[in-house]
Coordinates of C-alpha atoms in Angstrom, one line a residue:
M1 CA 147.8 127.2 80.9
T2 CA 148.6 131.4 81.4
I3 CA 148.1 133.6 79.4
N4 CA 151.9 134.1 79.0
K5 CA 152.2 130.2 78.0
K6 CA 148.5 131.1 74.7
A7 CA 150.6 133.9 74.0
L8 CA 153.2 132.2 73.2
L9 CA 151.5 129.2 71.3
V10 CA 149.8 132.1 69.4
L11 CA 152.4 133.6 68.2
L12 CA 154.3 131.0 67.4
F13 CA 151.6 129.3 65.1
F14 CA 151.2 132.9 63.4
T15 CA 155.3 132.3 63.0
A16 CA 155.1 128.2 61.8
Y17 CA 151.9 130.1 59.3
S18 CA 153.5 133.0 57.8
T19 CA 156.7 131.0 57.1
F20 CA 154.5 128.3 55.2
L21 CA 152.9 131.1 53.3
S22 CA 156.1 133.2 53.0
A23 CA 157.4 129.4 51.5
Q24 CA 153.4 129.3 49.2
K25 CA 155.1 132.3 47.6
K26 CA 158.5 131.8 46.7
N27 CA 156.8 128.7 44.8
K28 CA 154.2 131.1 42.4
P29 CA 154.5 131.9 40.2
G30 CA 154.3 127.8 38.8
E31 CA 155.8 125.9 41.1
G32 CA 154.1 122.4 41.8
I33 CA 151.8 123.4 39.3
Y34 CA 152.5 121.7 35.9
K35 CA 154.1 118.1 38.7
N36 CA 151.3 117.7 39.8
E37 CA 149.2 118.2 36.7
L38 CA 151.7 114.9 36.2
Q39 CA 150.9 113.4 38.5
S40 CA 147.2 113.7 37.9
L41 CA 147.6 112.8 33.7
Q42 CA 149.7 109.3 35.0
A43 CA 147.1 108.1 36.8
A44 CA 144.3 108.7 34.6
I45 CA 146.4 106.9 31.8
Q46 CA 146.9 104.2 34.0
K47 CA 143.9 104.0 34.8
N48 CA 142.2 104.6 31.2
F49 CA 144.7 103.0 28.8
Y50 CA 146.2 100.6 30.2
D51 CA 144.8 96.8 30.0
K52 CA 146.5 94.9 33.2
A53 CA 144.5 91.6 31.8
S54 CA 146.6 91.1 28.9
G55 CA 149.4 94.5 29.7
Y56 CA 148.8 96.1 26.6
Y57 CA 148.0 100.0 26.5
F58 CA 144.8 100.9 24.5
V59 CA 145.5 103.5 21.6
V60 CA 141.8 105.0 22.4
V61 CA 139.7 104.4 25.6
D62 CA 136.4 104.0 23.5
S63 CA 136.3 100.7 22.6
A64 CA 133.9 101.8 19.4
Q65 CA 136.7 103.4 17.8
R66 CA 140.1 101.6 17.8
E67 CA 141.3 100.2 14.3
N68 CA 140.8 98.8 11.7
K69 CA 143.4 97.9 9.5
N70 CA 143.4 95.7 7.0
G71 CA 139.6 94.7 7.7
Y72 CA 142.2 93.0 11.7
L73 CA 140.9 95.6 14.3
R74 CA 143.3 96.6 16.4
E75 CA 142.4 96.1 20.2
Y76 CA 146.0 97.1 21.5
T77 CA 148.5 100.3 21.0
Y78 CA 150.6 101.2 17.4
L79 CA 154.1 101.2 18.4
W80 CA 154.2 105.8 18.4
S81 CA 152.2 105.1 21.6
L82 CA 154.7 103.8 23.6
C83 CA 157.1 105.7 21.9
A84 CA 155.7 108.9 23.0
L85 CA 155.2 107.0 26.6
Y86 CA 159.6 105.6 27.0
Q87 CA 160.0 109.6 26.7
A88 CA 157.6 110.5 29.0
A89 CA 158.8 108.2 31.6
N90 CA 162.3 109.6 30.5
E91 CA 161.9 113.2 31.2
I92 CA 160.4 112.2 34.6
E93 CA 163.2 109.5 35.9
K94 CA 164.9 112.8 35.4
L95 CA 163.5 115.0 37.6
D96 CA 163.1 111.3 39.6
P97 CA 165.9 108.9 39.0
K98 CA 163.3 106.6 41.4
A99 CA 160.8 106.8 39.1
K100 CA 162.4 103.3 37.2
L101 CA 159.9 103.7 34.5
M102 CA 161.3 103.7 31.0
E103 CA 161.8 99.4 31.6
P104 CA 158.7 98.1 31.4
L105 CA 157.8 99.7 28.5
I106 CA 160.9 98.7 27.5
K107 CA 159.1 95.3 27.7
N108 CA 156.3 97.0 26.7
M109 CA 157.7 97.2 23.6
A110 CA 159.9 94.1 23.1
D111 CA 156.4 91.9 21.0
Y112 CA 157.3 94.1 19.0
Y113 CA 159.8 94.0 17.8
D114 CA 160.4 92.2 14.5
P115 CA 164.5 91.4 13.9
A116 CA 164.1 90.6 9.9
P117 CA 166.8 91.8 7.9
P118 CA 168.2 94.4 7.0
K119 CA 168.9 95.3 9.9
G120 CA 166.1 94.4 13.1
G121 CA 163.4 97.3 14.1
Y122 CA 160.4 97.6 15.8
T123 CA 157.2 97.4 13.7
D124 CA 153.6 98.9 14.1
Y125 CA 152.1 96.8 15.3
I126 CA 152.5 92.8 18.8
M127 CA 154.2 90.9 16.4
K128 CA 152.1 87.8 18.1
L129 CA 149.2 89.4 16.9
K130 CA 150.1 91.1 13.4
P131 CA 152.7 92.8 12.4
G132 CA 152.2 95.9 11.0
Q133 CA 154.9 98.2 8.9
R134 CA 158.1 98.9 10.7
Y135 CA 158.6 102.4 10.5
Y136 CA 161.7 103.9 10.2
D137 CA 160.6 107.4 12.8
D138 CA 159.1 105.0 14.8
N139 CA 162.6 103.9 15.7
Q140 CA 163.5 106.8 15.3
W141 CA 162.1 108.2 18.3
I142 CA 163.4 105.1 20.8
G143 CA 167.6 106.2 20.2
I144 CA 166.5 109.5 21.1
T145 CA 165.2 108.8 24.0
A146 CA 167.4 105.8 24.6
L147 CA 169.8 107.2 24.0
D148 CA 168.8 110.3 25.8
A149 CA 169.0 108.6 28.7
Y150 CA 172.3 106.7 28.0
A151 CA 173.8 109.8 28.4
R152 CA 172.2 110.6 31.7
K153 CA 172.4 107.6 32.9
K154 CA 176.1 105.4 32.0
Q155 CA 174.2 102.1 30.9
K156 CA 175.7 99.5 28.1
S157 CA 171.7 98.4 27.0
D158 CA 170.6 102.0 26.2
F159 CA 173.7 102.5 24.1
A160 CA 172.7 99.6 21.9
K161 CA 169.4 99.7 22.0
G162 CA 170.0 103.5 20.2
K163 CA 172.4 102.1 18.2
E164 CA 170.6 99.6 16.6
M165 CA 167.8 101.7 16.0
Y166 CA 170.9 103.6 14.0
D167 CA 171.5 101.2 11.9
F168 CA 167.9 100.2 11.1
M169 CA 167.5 103.9 9.7
M170 CA 169.6 104.0 8.2
S171 CA 169.0 100.9 6.1
G172 CA 166.2 102.8 4.7
Y173 CA 169.2 105.7 3.1
D174 CA 169.7 106.0 -0.4
Q175 CA 170.4 108.9 -2.9
V176 CA 167.6 108.9 -5.2
L177 CA 167.0 113.0 -4.3
G178 CA 170.0 112.5 -3.8
G179 CA 169.7 111.5 -0.3
G180 CA 167.9 111.1 2.6
M181 CA 165.5 108.5 4.4
Y182 CA 162.3 107.4 3.4
W183 CA 159.2 107.5 5.5
V184 CA 158.4 103.6 5.8
E185 CA 159.6 101.0 5.1
G186 CA 158.8 99.2 2.4
S187 CA 157.2 102.4 0.1
K188 CA 159.3 104.6 -1.5
S189 CA 157.3 106.9 -2.2
S190 CA 158.3 109.8 -0.4
K191 CA 160.9 111.6 2.1
N192 CA 159.8 113.4 5.6
T193 CA 160.9 115.4 7.7
C194 CA 160.0 112.9 10.2
S195 CA 162.3 110.5 9.2
N196 CA 165.0 112.7 8.0
G197 CA 165.0 115.4 11.1
P198 CA 165.1 112.6 14.0
G199 CA 167.7 110.9 11.5
V200 CA 170.4 113.3 12.0
L201 CA 169.3 114.0 15.8
V202 CA 169.7 109.7 16.4
A203 CA 173.5 110.7 14.3
L204 CA 174.7 113.3 16.8
Q205 CA 174.0 111.7 20.0
M206 CA 175.9 108.4 18.6
Y207 CA 178.9 110.6 17.9
Q208 CA 178.3 112.9 21.4
A209 CA 178.7 108.9 22.7
T210 CA 181.4 106.9 20.2
K211 CA 183.1 110.5 19.2
N212 CA 183.0 109.0 16.1
K213 CA 183.4 111.1 13.1
M214 CA 181.6 108.4 10.5
Y215 CA 177.9 109.3 12.9
L216 CA 178.3 113.4 12.8
D217 CA 179.1 113.1 9.0
T218 CA 176.4 110.7 8.6
A219 CA 174.7 113.3 11.1
L220 CA 176.0 116.5 8.6
K221 CA 174.7 114.4 5.0
I222 CA 170.9 114.1 6.7
F223 CA 171.1 118.1 8.2
T224 CA 172.3 119.2 4.6
W225 CA 170.0 116.9 2.2
T226 CA 166.9 117.7 4.7
N227 CA 167.7 121.6 4.5
A228 CA 167.5 122.1 1.3
K229 CA 164.8 119.8 0.1
L230 CA 162.3 120.4 2.9
Q231 CA 162.8 124.1 4.6
T232 CA 160.8 126.2 4.2
P233 CA 160.9 130.1 3.1
S234 CA 160.4 131.2 7.2
G235 CA 163.0 129.0 8.3
L236 CA 160.2 126.1 9.4
F237 CA 159.5 122.2 7.2
Y238 CA 157.8 121.4 4.9
D239 CA 155.7 117.3 5.8
N240 CA 157.9 115.6 2.5
I241 CA 158.8 115.9 -0.8
R242 CA 157.8 113.1 -2.9
T243 CA 160.0 110.8 -5.1
K244 CA 157.6 110.7 -8.2
D245 CA 158.3 113.9 -9.1
G246 CA 159.8 116.0 -6.5
S247 CA 157.1 117.7 -5.4
L248 CA 156.0 118.6 -1.9
G249 CA 153.8 118.0 0.0
K250 CA 153.7 121.8 2.1
A251 CA 151.6 120.9 5.4
T252 CA 153.7 122.4 8.5
F253 CA 153.4 120.4 11.3
S254 CA 156.2 121.1 14.8
Y255 CA 157.6 118.2 15.2
N256 CA 159.5 118.6 12.0
T257 CA 160.9 121.9 13.5
G258 CA 160.8 120.9 16.7
T259 CA 163.9 118.1 15.6
M260 CA 166.2 120.4 12.7
L261 CA 165.7 123.5 16.0
E262 CA 167.5 120.4 17.7
S263 CA 169.4 119.0 16.1
N264 CA 171.3 122.7 15.0
V265 CA 171.5 122.8 18.9
Y266 CA 173.0 120.1 19.0
L267 CA 176.1 120.9 16.8
Y268 CA 176.6 124.1 17.7
E269 CA 177.7 122.8 21.0
I270 CA 179.2 120.6 19.1
T271 CA 181.2 122.4 16.3
G272 CA 180.8 126.1 18.3
D273 CA 180.4 126.9 15.1
K274 CA 177.6 130.4 15.0
K275 CA 176.2 129.4 12.0
Y276 CA 174.1 126.6 13.9
L277 CA 173.0 128.4 16.9
D278 CA 171.8 131.5 14.5
A279 CA 169.7 128.8 12.5
A280 CA 168.7 127.4 15.3
N281 CA 167.3 130.9 17.2
A282 CA 166.1 132.1 13.4
M283 CA 163.6 129.7 14.0
A284 CA 162.8 129.7 17.5
D285 CA 162.1 132.1 16.4
S286 CA 158.7 131.4 13.0
S287 CA 158.2 128.7 15.5
L288 CA 156.8 130.7 18.1
S289 CA 154.4 133.0 16.2
F290 CA 153.5 130.0 13.6
F291 CA 152.6 127.8 15.5
Y292 CA 152.1 129.9 19.0
G293 CA 150.6 133.0 18.2
E294 CA 147.3 132.6 18.4
G295 CA 147.9 132.0 22.5
K296 CA 147.1 127.8 22.7
F297 CA 148.6 124.3 20.3
R298 CA 148.1 123.9 16.1
D299 CA 148.2 120.7 16.1
G300 CA 148.8 117.4 19.2
Y301 CA 149.6 117.5 22.1
W302 CA 153.6 115.0 21.3
F303 CA 154.1 117.3 17.8
N304 CA 154.2 120.3 20.1
A305 CA 156.4 118.2 22.6
V306 CA 159.5 117.6 19.9
L307 CA 158.6 121.2 19.8
L308 CA 160.0 122.2 22.9
R309 CA 162.1 119.0 23.2
G310 CA 163.9 122.0 20.7
Y311 CA 163.0 124.8 22.8
Q312 CA 164.4 123.8 26.0
H313 CA 167.5 122.6 24.3
L314 CA 167.8 125.7 23.3
L315 CA 167.3 127.2 26.4
K316 CA 171.3 126.1 27.5
H317 CA 172.7 128.5 25.2
N318 CA 169.6 131.6 24.2
K319 CA 168.7 132.6 27.9
D320 CA 165.6 134.4 27.0
T321 CA 162.7 133.1 27.9
K322 CA 160.4 134.5 25.0
Y323 CA 159.4 130.5 22.9
I324 CA 158.9 129.2 26.7
I325 CA 156.7 131.0 27.4
G326 CA 154.6 131.5 24.1
F327 CA 154.4 127.6 24.4
K328 CA 152.5 128.2 28.3
K329 CA 150.1 129.9 26.8
A330 CA 148.7 127.1 24.8
L331 CA 150.1 124.7 27.5
D332 CA 147.5 126.4 30.0
H333 CA 144.6 126.6 28.1
A334 CA 144.5 123.0 26.6
L335 CA 144.5 122.2 30.4
T336 CA 142.0 125.1 31.5
N337 CA 139.3 123.8 29.1
E338 CA 140.9 120.7 27.2
K339 CA 140.6 118.1 30.8
N340 CA 137.3 116.8 30.9
D341 CA 136.5 114.8 34.0
Q342 CA 139.3 111.6 34.2
G343 CA 141.5 113.9 33.8
L344 CA 142.2 112.9 30.3
F345 CA 142.5 115.7 27.3
N346 CA 138.5 116.0 24.9
A347 CA 139.6 116.0 21.7
K348 CA 136.6 116.9 19.2
K349 CA 135.9 113.8 18.9
G350 CA 135.4 111.6 22.9
V351 CA 138.7 111.4 24.4
Q352 CA 142.0 112.4 22.4
N353 CA 144.3 108.5 21.3
L354 CA 147.1 107.2 24.0
V355 CA 149.2 109.7 21.5
E356 CA 148.1 112.3 22.3
H357 CA 148.8 112.3 26.3
G358 CA 151.9 110.4 25.7
G359 CA 153.1 114.1 24.2
M360 CA 150.8 116.2 26.7
L361 CA 152.8 113.9 29.8
E362 CA 156.0 114.4 27.8
I363 CA 155.4 118.3 27.8
L364 CA 153.8 118.5 31.1
A365 CA 157.2 117.4 32.7
R366 CA 159.9 119.4 31.2
F367 CA 157.3 121.7 32.3
A368 CA 157.9 120.4 35.7
W369 CA 161.4 120.8 35.5
L370 CA 161.0 124.5 33.5
E371 CA 159.3 125.3 37.2
S372 CA 161.1 124.7 39.0
R373 CA 164.4 126.7 37.7
Y374 CA 163.2 129.6 35.5
K375 CA 160.5 132.5 35.9
L376 CA 157.7 131.5 34.2
N377 CA 155.1 134.3 35.4
I378 CA 153.4 135.8 32.0

């Protein structure tokens, strides 16, 4: 080989390497990091939580920590975890439409379905084993995901599922305390933000899908009631109001603010009334300092995933990424300090349950989407 040919090859190598480094530089900061974390967590969940023999998921890795309810050992997960995985699968399909992750979860959840009157809905445990209770919010989370998928794919089955969840949740609505929905079927002790905030979202998504004003009217009456009964002075939301005496359960969780924040964004998009956008911005400001001011998650990953939905939706109309950046600090803290050698996330005792891993999976899917479109460097 001549000197010139060697020089040419060296030049070509360094040109290619420079191009590679340039591409890597363009991908930073953050580009691809959360996608890699997402893929790693997907694999860890399937390896550690999925039971191939039964086709079901475990709720916790350690069998000694599995739930014993009413004298019955619940070896497999309750429905809530599947709600978390279902939404995460939806977000992953937005990244990769060929992933087809939602359908297996729909089939898995079918074993939790109870057709009992007044309206069919999902119970919190596997029917053929020992069915539990039907929670309105569990069914609403499924409705939210199904209608989100319908807006994306226009599949009739997704719309039908969303409509079914709307019908079920409205069986939990009455005029006690002036309106609002209960939390769990058969128990009328409280009306909760976690069953009214997502109820507003299901109704708004049904309106968007049909343009039937009935759904918008329903959304507005639940929205107005929730703001009047459960909003804190700072614009966040209390957990519940007790029907016996109207007293408040004053715990403040990120997901309750998340559903009401996103409800305001939807209402702004539907009505064009700027008061809803102003309210969403105010909630985002209050929640940013309250939930992320210390640079780590204040409550569970799944609760935070629901607030992230609101922040991400708001980004369409408020281009300031400060809410996403504030959330990112807490996410990065968790990724750095709370992962174990299995690729799972640690709890105060042992390993986080499947609900929280589903929440983290959704968070990572959303950040994989965000990092490809926004500068997320702090």
